[in-house]
Each structure stands twice: as structure tokens, then as C-alpha cells.
Amino acid sequence: MKMQRTQKLTNDPSIKGNLSAEEIVKTDWQRNYEKFGFPLNFLRQKVKDHIDMGGQIVRMRNTLTLLTMEKGSDEAMFHTITADVYEVYMSMMQLLALGLAKARNIQTIYTYVSDKSPYRMAKKLFGDKNVDIQESELEQNGKYKLTINIGDYYRSGKKFVEEQGGN
């Protein structure tokens, strides 16, 4: 995923406030899909199919996260569509992970990616020990499966706050 830094986008509409879902999808498509020849309707259809299959969508600012909860499991698959700049997107991912771990007792989230750049980004955000990447068993989903242990990430943050005298 190609993320834009805030300094370069001072006139970007995502800096100024919330965009419509259509604007988010179009911006993500322009950043990540258009250069590979995918039509805009490809990403629109992905969102529609997710909704039709009863999947959940979590919106945080200008990031849509498509969530598929694994039945009888503490895992969830996710895919993000974002118009947010890098710094905001990173914050939204942290908040999403903490919320899923605390409110829904999700321990692991995973997604499929085409290269290792999201892995490097996730390691910075969640720490080396909470992030893993392996070659995907299903190549059509993506070249790699990126897994994030949000349960341990949440518990380590909670322990840190408690040690500091917080609640």
C-alpha cells in the first residue's frame, strides 16, 4: 500500500475532514489499484461483495476496514481501504487493533498482501514479536499472509499503563 506523508499533501481533502465512502474508495483505488490496470469498479465490487456476504465494515475517519470474523475463533481477516495520509492511517490501525482486542476479544488479525512493505509498516506499529509474514497458501488472495497478534499487543499496552499507575 502506497501511503502519502502529511507534509506533501497539505491540500489533500483527507487532511481537511471526513470524506464520503465513495471518495475513500476512489482515493485508495488511485493510490493502489489504478497503476496495475484494475478498474475502479473492481474495488467498488469488493466492498459490495463484502457487504452482501454479511461482512462488517468499520469506518474510522477516512479508512474503511472490511472485517470477516472467523466463526468459533478469535481471529479476523481484514482489508483496509484508505484515503488517510500515512500518520493518520497508522493511528487508525492502532485504535482498530486495540478496540478489536478489548471489545471483541479478537487475538489475531490477518490480511493478504502483494509485497512486504505492509509487514515493515506493521512491525513499526505493533512490534517485531507481534507481526508475522508467510507465503500465502492461496496465491489469488495475495503473495503473502500478514498476521498481527493484537491480543499480546493489547495486553502489553495494558500492562505498561498499569505499571505507570493508570487503569
Short mmCIF file of C-alpha atoms in Angstrom, two decimals:
data_model
loop_
_atom_site.label_atom_id
_atom_site.label_comp_id
_atom_site.label_asym_id
_atom_site.label_seq_id
_atom_site.Cartn_x
_atom_site.Cartn_y
_atom_site.Cartn_z
CA MET A 1 0.00 0.00 0.00
CA LYS A 2 1.45 3.34 -1.00
CA MET A 3 0.97 5.80 1.81
CA GLN A 4 1.35 9.55 1.45
CA ARG A 5 3.10 11.65 4.06
CA THR A 6 1.20 14.61 5.53
CA GLN A 7 3.80 17.22 4.58
CA LYS A 8 3.30 16.51 0.87
CA LEU A 9 -0.49 16.69 0.99
CA THR A 10 -1.41 19.88 2.76
CA ASN A 11 -4.21 20.48 0.21
CA ASP A 12 -5.41 16.87 0.17
CA PRO A 13 -9.12 16.67 1.07
CA SER A 14 -8.45 13.84 3.55
CA ILE A 15 -6.45 16.29 5.69
CA LYS A 16 -9.40 18.66 5.89
CA GLY A 17 -12.03 16.24 7.17
CA ASN A 18 -14.16 13.19 6.57
CA LEU A 19 -14.72 12.01 3.03
CA SER A 20 -17.66 10.02 1.70
CA ALA A 21 -17.23 6.27 1.35
CA GLU A 22 -17.12 6.70 -2.44
CA GLU A 23 -14.31 9.28 -2.13
CA ILE A 24 -12.35 6.92 0.15
CA VAL A 25 -12.71 4.04 -2.32
CA LYS A 26 -11.73 6.25 -5.27
CA THR A 27 -8.65 7.65 -3.48
CA ASP A 28 -7.45 4.18 -2.45
CA TRP A 29 -8.02 2.93 -5.99
CA GLN A 30 -5.95 5.81 -7.41
CA ARG A 31 -3.10 5.09 -5.00
CA ASN A 32 -3.04 1.30 -5.14
CA TYR A 33 -5.01 -0.24 -8.00
CA GLU A 34 -5.13 2.11 -11.00
CA LYS A 35 -1.44 1.69 -11.86
CA PHE A 36 -1.94 -2.09 -12.14
CA GLY A 37 -4.83 -1.68 -14.58
CA PHE A 38 -7.67 -2.53 -12.21
CA PRO A 39 -10.88 -0.60 -12.96
CA LEU A 40 -12.45 1.50 -10.21
CA ASN A 41 -15.44 -0.86 -10.22
CA PHE A 42 -13.11 -3.67 -9.08
CA LEU A 43 -12.69 -2.03 -5.66
CA ARG A 44 -16.32 -0.92 -5.52
CA GLN A 45 -17.38 -4.51 -6.21
CA LYS A 46 -15.04 -5.81 -3.50
CA VAL A 47 -16.82 -3.59 -0.93
CA LYS A 48 -20.28 -4.53 -2.27
CA ASP A 49 -19.47 -8.27 -2.18
CA HIS A 50 -18.21 -7.92 1.39
CA ILE A 51 -21.48 -6.27 2.45
CA ASP A 52 -23.58 -8.82 0.53
CA MET A 53 -21.80 -11.67 2.34
CA GLY A 54 -22.69 -10.11 5.70
CA GLY A 55 -19.20 -8.80 6.41
CA GLN A 56 -18.63 -5.94 8.77
CA ILE A 57 -17.18 -2.59 7.81
CA VAL A 58 -15.54 -0.41 10.42
CA ARG A 59 -15.09 3.22 9.46
CA MET A 60 -12.56 5.33 11.30
CA ARG A 61 -12.11 8.77 9.78
CA ASN A 62 -11.17 8.18 6.13
CA THR A 63 -10.31 4.48 6.48
CA LEU A 64 -12.75 1.65 5.81
CA THR A 65 -11.78 -1.72 7.25
CA LEU A 66 -13.53 -4.76 5.84
CA LEU A 67 -13.68 -7.35 8.65
CA THR A 68 -14.50 -11.03 8.33
CA MET A 69 -14.79 -12.71 11.71
CA GLU A 70 -13.79 -16.37 11.82
CA LYS A 71 -16.68 -18.37 13.34
CA GLY A 72 -15.75 -20.05 16.60
CA SER A 73 -12.32 -18.45 16.52
CA ASP A 74 -10.51 -15.46 17.98
CA GLU A 75 -9.23 -14.47 14.53
CA ALA A 76 -10.46 -11.96 11.98
CA MET A 77 -9.43 -11.24 8.42
CA PHE A 78 -9.19 -7.58 7.45
CA HIS A 79 -8.65 -5.43 4.39
CA THR A 80 -8.24 -1.67 4.60
CA ILE A 81 -9.32 0.92 2.08
CA THR A 82 -7.99 4.32 3.00
CA ALA A 83 -7.81 7.91 1.87
CA ASP A 84 -5.98 8.93 5.04
CA VAL A 85 -2.38 10.01 4.99
CA TYR A 86 0.27 7.72 6.49
CA GLU A 87 0.34 9.16 10.02
CA VAL A 88 -3.45 9.14 10.40
CA TYR A 89 -3.77 5.66 8.89
CA MET A 90 -1.20 4.30 11.36
CA SER A 91 -3.15 5.77 14.29
CA MET A 92 -6.42 4.35 12.97
CA MET A 93 -4.88 0.87 12.68
CA GLN A 94 -3.66 1.02 16.28
CA LEU A 95 -7.08 2.12 17.53
CA LEU A 96 -8.79 -0.59 15.49
CA ALA A 97 -6.49 -3.29 16.87
CA LEU A 98 -6.94 -2.16 20.46
CA GLY A 99 -10.71 -1.96 20.02
CA LEU A 100 -10.97 -5.43 18.49
CA ALA A 101 -8.80 -6.94 21.22
CA LYS A 102 -10.66 -5.29 24.08
CA ALA A 103 -14.29 -5.22 22.91
CA ARG A 104 -14.45 -8.39 20.82
CA ASN A 105 -11.63 -10.43 22.34
CA ILE A 106 -10.01 -10.89 18.93
CA GLN A 107 -6.45 -12.15 19.38
CA THR A 108 -5.21 -12.25 15.80
CA ILE A 109 -5.96 -10.29 12.65
CA TYR A 110 -4.60 -11.11 9.23
CA THR A 111 -4.66 -9.88 5.66
CA TYR A 112 -3.15 -10.82 2.33
CA VAL A 113 -0.60 -8.52 0.70
CA SER A 114 1.35 -8.44 -2.55
CA ASP A 115 4.71 -7.37 -1.11
CA LYS A 116 6.49 -6.99 2.24
CA SER A 117 6.11 -3.22 2.69
CA PRO A 118 2.94 -3.59 4.85
CA TYR A 119 4.90 -6.06 7.00
CA ARG A 120 7.61 -3.49 7.66
CA MET A 121 4.96 -0.88 8.47
CA ALA A 122 3.14 -3.26 10.84
CA LYS A 123 6.39 -4.15 12.66
CA LYS A 124 6.96 -0.45 13.40
CA LEU A 125 3.43 -0.12 14.70
CA PHE A 126 2.91 -3.35 16.65
CA GLY A 127 6.46 -4.51 17.38
CA ASP A 128 8.53 -7.32 15.85
CA LYS A 129 7.21 -10.06 18.13
CA ASN A 130 3.55 -9.33 17.29
CA VAL A 131 3.84 -9.42 13.48
CA ASP A 132 4.49 -12.34 11.15
CA ILE A 133 4.50 -12.78 7.38
CA GLN A 134 4.45 -16.04 5.44
CA GLU A 135 3.95 -17.01 1.84
CA SER A 136 0.25 -17.34 1.11
CA GLU A 137 -1.22 -20.77 0.56
CA LEU A 138 -3.79 -19.17 -1.76
CA GLU A 139 -1.88 -17.11 -4.33
CA GLN A 140 -5.10 -15.47 -5.62
CA ASN A 141 -5.55 -13.80 -2.20
CA GLY A 142 -2.09 -12.25 -2.29
CA LYS A 143 1.52 -13.32 -2.31
CA TYR A 144 1.89 -13.14 1.49
CA LYS A 145 -0.30 -13.59 4.55
CA LEU A 146 0.40 -10.87 7.11
CA THR A 147 -0.63 -11.81 10.67
CA ILE A 148 -0.76 -9.43 13.66
CA ASN A 149 -1.10 -10.68 17.23
CA ILE A 150 -3.27 -7.89 18.60
CA GLY A 151 -4.06 -9.79 21.81
CA ASP A 152 -0.46 -9.65 23.01
CA TYR A 153 -0.13 -6.08 21.75
CA TYR A 154 -3.18 -5.06 23.79
CA ARG A 155 -2.01 -6.91 26.92
CA SER A 156 1.49 -5.40 26.77
CA GLY A 157 -0.01 -1.91 26.45
CA LYS A 158 -2.40 -2.56 29.32
CA LYS A 159 0.45 -3.86 31.49
CA PHE A 160 2.52 -0.76 30.71
CA VAL A 161 -0.34 1.56 31.71
CA GLU A 162 -0.87 -0.36 34.96
CA GLU A 163 2.84 -0.17 35.79
CA GLN A 164 2.64 3.59 35.30
CA GLY A 165 -0.22 3.82 37.81
CA GLY A 166 -3.03 4.14 35.27
CA ASN A 167 -6.11 1.98 34.93
#
